[in-house]
């Protein structure tokens, strides 16, 4: 759900010096983009250099991460928070991160202790081997545009080809469905690292319907195949795209209701529980 930033409260909370510098840096904020509820941007600070910044409203509190490593909200984060509404980018509320992954926190500390050259080499090597990580890296650097019409057409053809496996002329086995579902999820995850679009969300929902159908085929053999990772991939993918697209609650509710009518999404998506923060008070007709 979109939230309105209280500018006066923000400037008061960070202190006069940080507030003043943040206001002065607003004109130096560039590449402002919404990213999964928060806002990313680049601040060119004459006293620091280029700073990559992320700010978001988490658990009702404005938080930020910045290359300058200042504890709490720095002037760069303040500048981005002030610039975002001016550039037409809105904040959405993100649940509290109090349950953050301990492993992620550990690796964050380790990465912070590495020299920049060593860290850059590790990142480059991993990106060369992992397509999704490579896409995430390029997206974080602002080098990826939203999926084109051609990208969407290719993705839809892939989903349609996957859906045709059970009814096709080529002999198939149950493990082929698991493999095809996993491959479909991976391809869509790579595409979803780009800026979100409603057109991509449409394709992902088509894929959810396909995977739901596959799970029906696998129902009597679930103990023989580990389908949970694929199911979780689709659940995360759909929820993240819904957040990134910032759909009006009434439109999101209609989409979820449509999914309920096209398949048994309960095997893939936790409707409406996982979407409560996005739906607000808007009901999903199929769940009332």
JSON list of C-alpha atoms in Angstrom, two decimals, residues 107-227:
[
{"chain": "A", "resi": 107, "resn": "UNK", "atom": "CA", "xyz": [27.53, -12.46, 4.70]},
{"chain": "A", "resi": 108, "resn": "UNK", "atom": "CA", "xyz": [26.85, -8.72, 4.72]},
{"chain": "A", "resi": 109, "resn": "UNK", "atom": "CA", "xyz": [29.42, -8.30, 7.47]},
{"chain": "A", "resi": 110, "resn": "UNK", "atom": "CA", "xyz": [31.93, -10.52, 5.64]},
{"chain": "A", "resi": 111, "resn": "UNK", "atom": "CA", "xyz": [31.46, -8.61, 2.38]},
{"chain": "A", "resi": 112, "resn": "UNK", "atom": "CA", "xyz": [31.98, -5.34, 4.20]},
{"chain": "A", "resi": 113, "resn": "UNK", "atom": "CA", "xyz": [35.33, -6.57, 5.49]},
{"chain": "A", "resi": 114, "resn": "UNK", "atom": "CA", "xyz": [36.67, -7.44, 2.03]},
{"chain": "A", "resi": 115, "resn": "UNK", "atom": "CA", "xyz": [38.71, -5.08, -0.06]},
{"chain": "A", "resi": 116, "resn": "UNK", "atom": "CA", "xyz": [36.79, -3.52, -2.95]},
{"chain": "A", "resi": 117, "resn": "UNK", "atom": "CA", "xyz": [38.93, -5.20, -5.64]},
{"chain": "A", "resi": 118, "resn": "UNK", "atom": "CA", "xyz": [38.49, -8.67, -4.14]},
{"chain": "A", "resi": 119, "resn": "UNK", "atom": "CA", "xyz": [34.77, -8.14, -3.65]},
{"chain": "A", "resi": 120, "resn": "UNK", "atom": "CA", "xyz": [34.36, -6.86, -7.22]},
{"chain": "A", "resi": 121, "resn": "UNK", "atom": "CA", "xyz": [36.14, -9.92, -8.59]},
{"chain": "A", "resi": 122, "resn": "UNK", "atom": "CA", "xyz": [33.95, -12.30, -6.58]},
{"chain": "A", "resi": 123, "resn": "UNK", "atom": "CA", "xyz": [30.82, -10.52, -7.77]},
{"chain": "A", "resi": 124, "resn": "UNK", "atom": "CA", "xyz": [31.95, -10.62, -11.41]},
{"chain": "A", "resi": 125, "resn": "UNK", "atom": "CA", "xyz": [32.80, -14.33, -11.24]},
{"chain": "A", "resi": 126, "resn": "UNK", "atom": "CA", "xyz": [29.44, -15.16, -9.69]},
{"chain": "A", "resi": 127, "resn": "UNK", "atom": "CA", "xyz": [27.56, -13.04, -12.25]},
{"chain": "A", "resi": 128, "resn": "UNK", "atom": "CA", "xyz": [29.30, -14.89, -15.08]},
{"chain": "A", "resi": 129, "resn": "UNK", "atom": "CA", "xyz": [27.99, -18.21, -13.72]},
{"chain": "A", "resi": 130, "resn": "UNK", "atom": "CA", "xyz": [24.52, -17.25, -12.45]},
{"chain": "A", "resi": 131, "resn": "UNK", "atom": "CA", "xyz": [22.08, -15.61, -14.89]},
{"chain": "A", "resi": 132, "resn": "UNK", "atom": "CA", "xyz": [19.70, -14.41, -12.21]},
{"chain": "A", "resi": 133, "resn": "UNK", "atom": "CA", "xyz": [22.49, -12.90, -10.13]},
{"chain": "A", "resi": 134, "resn": "UNK", "atom": "CA", "xyz": [23.84, -11.24, -13.27]},
{"chain": "A", "resi": 135, "resn": "UNK", "atom": "CA", "xyz": [20.42, -9.73, -13.96]},
{"chain": "A", "resi": 136, "resn": "UNK", "atom": "CA", "xyz": [20.12, -8.56, -10.35]},
{"chain": "A", "resi": 137, "resn": "UNK", "atom": "CA", "xyz": [23.56, -6.95, -10.58]},
{"chain": "A", "resi": 138, "resn": "UNK", "atom": "CA", "xyz": [22.71, -5.14, -13.81]},
{"chain": "A", "resi": 139, "resn": "UNK", "atom": "CA", "xyz": [19.37, -4.03, -12.39]},
{"chain": "A", "resi": 140, "resn": "UNK", "atom": "CA", "xyz": [21.02, -2.68, -9.24]},
{"chain": "A", "resi": 141, "resn": "UNK", "atom": "CA", "xyz": [23.38, -0.69, -11.46]},
{"chain": "A", "resi": 142, "resn": "UNK", "atom": "CA", "xyz": [20.44, 0.75, -13.37]},
{"chain": "A", "resi": 143, "resn": "UNK", "atom": "CA", "xyz": [21.50, -0.96, -16.59]},
{"chain": "A", "resi": 144, "resn": "UNK", "atom": "CA", "xyz": [18.32, -2.93, -17.26]},
{"chain": "A", "resi": 145, "resn": "UNK", "atom": "CA", "xyz": [15.17, -1.52, -18.78]},
{"chain": "A", "resi": 146, "resn": "UNK", "atom": "CA", "xyz": [11.67, -2.91, -18.31]},
{"chain": "A", "resi": 147, "resn": "UNK", "atom": "CA", "xyz": [10.84, -6.03, -20.35]},
{"chain": "A", "resi": 148, "resn": "UNK", "atom": "CA", "xyz": [10.10, -5.13, -23.96]},
{"chain": "A", "resi": 149, "resn": "UNK", "atom": "CA", "xyz": [7.11, -6.35, -25.94]},
{"chain": "A", "resi": 150, "resn": "UNK", "atom": "CA", "xyz": [9.44, -8.90, -27.52]},
{"chain": "A", "resi": 151, "resn": "UNK", "atom": "CA", "xyz": [10.61, -10.09, -24.08]},
{"chain": "A", "resi": 152, "resn": "UNK", "atom": "CA", "xyz": [7.01, -10.54, -22.95]},
{"chain": "A", "resi": 153, "resn": "UNK", "atom": "CA", "xyz": [6.09, -12.38, -26.16]},
{"chain": "A", "resi": 154, "resn": "UNK", "atom": "CA", "xyz": [9.05, -14.75, -25.74]},
{"chain": "A", "resi": 155, "resn": "UNK", "atom": "CA", "xyz": [8.15, -15.40, -22.10]},
{"chain": "A", "resi": 156, "resn": "UNK", "atom": "CA", "xyz": [4.53, -16.09, -22.97]},
{"chain": "A", "resi": 157, "resn": "UNK", "atom": "CA", "xyz": [5.55, -18.55, -25.68]},
{"chain": "A", "resi": 158, "resn": "UNK", "atom": "CA", "xyz": [7.76, -20.33, -23.14]},
{"chain": "A", "resi": 159, "resn": "UNK", "atom": "CA", "xyz": [4.83, -20.62, -20.72]},
{"chain": "A", "resi": 160, "resn": "UNK", "atom": "CA", "xyz": [2.52, -21.87, -23.48]},
{"chain": "A", "resi": 161, "resn": "UNK", "atom": "CA", "xyz": [5.08, -24.47, -24.59]},
{"chain": "A", "resi": 162, "resn": "UNK", "atom": "CA", "xyz": [5.44, -25.64, -21.00]},
{"chain": "A", "resi": 163, "resn": "UNK", "atom": "CA", "xyz": [1.67, -25.87, -20.56]},
{"chain": "A", "resi": 164, "resn": "UNK", "atom": "CA", "xyz": [1.43, -28.09, -23.66]},
{"chain": "A", "resi": 165, "resn": "UNK", "atom": "CA", "xyz": [3.71, -30.81, -22.27]},
{"chain": "A", "resi": 166, "resn": "UNK", "atom": "CA", "xyz": [1.02, -33.02, -20.65]},
{"chain": "A", "resi": 167, "resn": "UNK", "atom": "CA", "xyz": [-1.21, -32.96, -23.74]},
{"chain": "A", "resi": 168, "resn": "UNK", "atom": "CA", "xyz": [1.52, -33.08, -26.36]},
{"chain": "A", "resi": 169, "resn": "UNK", "atom": "CA", "xyz": [2.48, -35.88, -28.70]},
{"chain": "A", "resi": 170, "resn": "UNK", "atom": "CA", "xyz": [5.89, -36.37, -27.09]},
{"chain": "A", "resi": 171, "resn": "UNK", "atom": "CA", "xyz": [6.02, -38.97, -24.33]},
{"chain": "A", "resi": 172, "resn": "UNK", "atom": "CA", "xyz": [6.61, -37.45, -20.92]},
{"chain": "A", "resi": 173, "resn": "UNK", "atom": "CA", "xyz": [7.03, -38.59, -17.34]},
{"chain": "A", "resi": 174, "resn": "UNK", "atom": "CA", "xyz": [6.16, -36.88, -14.07]},
{"chain": "A", "resi": 175, "resn": "UNK", "atom": "CA", "xyz": [9.71, -35.73, -13.46]},
{"chain": "A", "resi": 176, "resn": "UNK", "atom": "CA", "xyz": [9.51, -33.85, -16.78]},
{"chain": "A", "resi": 177, "resn": "UNK", "atom": "CA", "xyz": [6.78, -31.67, -15.28]},
{"chain": "A", "resi": 178, "resn": "UNK", "atom": "CA", "xyz": [8.93, -30.81, -12.27]},
{"chain": "A", "resi": 179, "resn": "UNK", "atom": "CA", "xyz": [11.89, -29.97, -14.47]},
{"chain": "A", "resi": 180, "resn": "UNK", "atom": "CA", "xyz": [9.77, -27.88, -16.83]},
{"chain": "A", "resi": 181, "resn": "UNK", "atom": "CA", "xyz": [8.15, -26.02, -13.95]},
{"chain": "A", "resi": 182, "resn": "UNK", "atom": "CA", "xyz": [11.53, -25.27, -12.40]},
{"chain": "A", "resi": 183, "resn": "UNK", "atom": "CA", "xyz": [12.91, -24.03, -15.72]},
{"chain": "A", "resi": 184, "resn": "UNK", "atom": "CA", "xyz": [9.85, -21.85, -16.24]},
{"chain": "A", "resi": 185, "resn": "UNK", "atom": "CA", "xyz": [10.25, -20.29, -12.78]},
{"chain": "A", "resi": 186, "resn": "UNK", "atom": "CA", "xyz": [13.95, -19.59, -13.34]},
{"chain": "A", "resi": 187, "resn": "UNK", "atom": "CA", "xyz": [13.35, -17.84, -16.67]},
{"chain": "A", "resi": 188, "resn": "UNK", "atom": "CA", "xyz": [10.64, -15.65, -15.17]},
{"chain": "A", "resi": 189, "resn": "UNK", "atom": "CA", "xyz": [12.78, -14.86, -12.12]},
{"chain": "A", "resi": 190, "resn": "UNK", "atom": "CA", "xyz": [15.55, -13.61, -14.40]},
{"chain": "A", "resi": 191, "resn": "UNK", "atom": "CA", "xyz": [13.08, -11.44, -16.31]},
{"chain": "A", "resi": 192, "resn": "UNK", "atom": "CA", "xyz": [11.59, -10.15, -13.04]},
{"chain": "A", "resi": 193, "resn": "UNK", "atom": "CA", "xyz": [14.92, -8.62, -12.05]},
{"chain": "A", "resi": 194, "resn": "UNK", "atom": "CA", "xyz": [14.04, -5.91, -14.58]},
{"chain": "A", "resi": 195, "resn": "UNK", "atom": "CA", "xyz": [11.71, -3.06, -13.61]},
{"chain": "A", "resi": 196, "resn": "UNK", "atom": "CA", "xyz": [8.28, -4.56, -12.98]},
{"chain": "A", "resi": 197, "resn": "UNK", "atom": "CA", "xyz": [5.43, -4.24, -15.48]},
{"chain": "A", "resi": 198, "resn": "UNK", "atom": "CA", "xyz": [1.82, -5.36, -15.43]},
{"chain": "A", "resi": 199, "resn": "UNK", "atom": "CA", "xyz": [2.48, -7.27, -18.66]},
{"chain": "A", "resi": 200, "resn": "UNK", "atom": "CA", "xyz": [5.10, -9.39, -16.90]},
{"chain": "A", "resi": 201, "resn": "UNK", "atom": "CA", "xyz": [2.71, -9.95, -14.00]},
{"chain": "A", "resi": 202, "resn": "UNK", "atom": "CA", "xyz": [0.16, -11.25, -16.52]},
{"chain": "A", "resi": 203, "resn": "UNK", "atom": "CA", "xyz": [2.67, -13.81, -17.81]},
{"chain": "A", "resi": 204, "resn": "UNK", "atom": "CA", "xyz": [3.61, -14.89, -14.28]},
{"chain": "A", "resi": 205, "resn": "UNK", "atom": "CA", "xyz": [-0.05, -15.47, -13.47]},
{"chain": "A", "resi": 206, "resn": "UNK", "atom": "CA", "xyz": [-0.36, -17.62, -16.59]},
{"chain": "A", "resi": 207, "resn": "UNK", "atom": "CA", "xyz": [2.66, -19.59, -15.33]},
{"chain": "A", "resi": 208, "resn": "UNK", "atom": "CA", "xyz": [1.05, -19.99, -11.90]},
{"chain": "A", "resi": 209, "resn": "UNK", "atom": "CA", "xyz": [-1.99, -21.55, -13.58]},
{"chain": "A", "resi": 210, "resn": "UNK", "atom": "CA", "xyz": [0.27, -23.94, -15.50]},
{"chain": "A", "resi": 211, "resn": "UNK", "atom": "CA", "xyz": [2.20, -24.98, -12.39]},
{"chain": "A", "resi": 212, "resn": "UNK", "atom": "CA", "xyz": [-1.06, -25.48, -10.50]},
{"chain": "A", "resi": 213, "resn": "UNK", "atom": "CA", "xyz": [-2.15, -27.86, -13.27]},
{"chain": "A", "resi": 214, "resn": "UNK", "atom": "CA", "xyz": [1.16, -29.72, -13.08]},
{"chain": "A", "resi": 215, "resn": "UNK", "atom": "CA", "xyz": [0.74, -30.15, -9.32]},
{"chain": "A", "resi": 216, "resn": "UNK", "atom": "CA", "xyz": [-2.59, -31.87, -9.95]},
{"chain": "A", "resi": 217, "resn": "UNK", "atom": "CA", "xyz": [-0.77, -34.42, -12.14]},
{"chain": "A", "resi": 218, "resn": "UNK", "atom": "CA", "xyz": [1.82, -34.85, -9.38]},
{"chain": "A", "resi": 219, "resn": "UNK", "atom": "CA", "xyz": [-0.71, -35.11, -6.56]},
{"chain": "A", "resi": 220, "resn": "UNK", "atom": "CA", "xyz": [-0.36, -38.85, -6.03]},
{"chain": "A", "resi": 221, "resn": "UNK", "atom": "CA", "xyz": [3.44, -38.76, -6.33]},
{"chain": "A", "resi": 222, "resn": "UNK", "atom": "CA", "xyz": [4.30, -35.73, -4.18]},
{"chain": "A", "resi": 223, "resn": "UNK", "atom": "CA", "xyz": [6.51, -37.85, -1.92]},
{"chain": "A", "resi": 224, "resn": "UNK", "atom": "CA", "xyz": [8.65, -38.79, -4.91]},
{"chain": "A", "resi": 225, "resn": "UNK", "atom": "CA", "xyz": [9.28, -35.23, -6.11]},
{"chain": "A", "resi": 226, "resn": "UNK", "atom": "CA", "xyz": [10.34, -32.12, -4.22]},
{"chain": "A", "resi": 227, "resn": "UNK", "atom": "CA", "xyz": [7.97, -29.56, -5.69]}
]
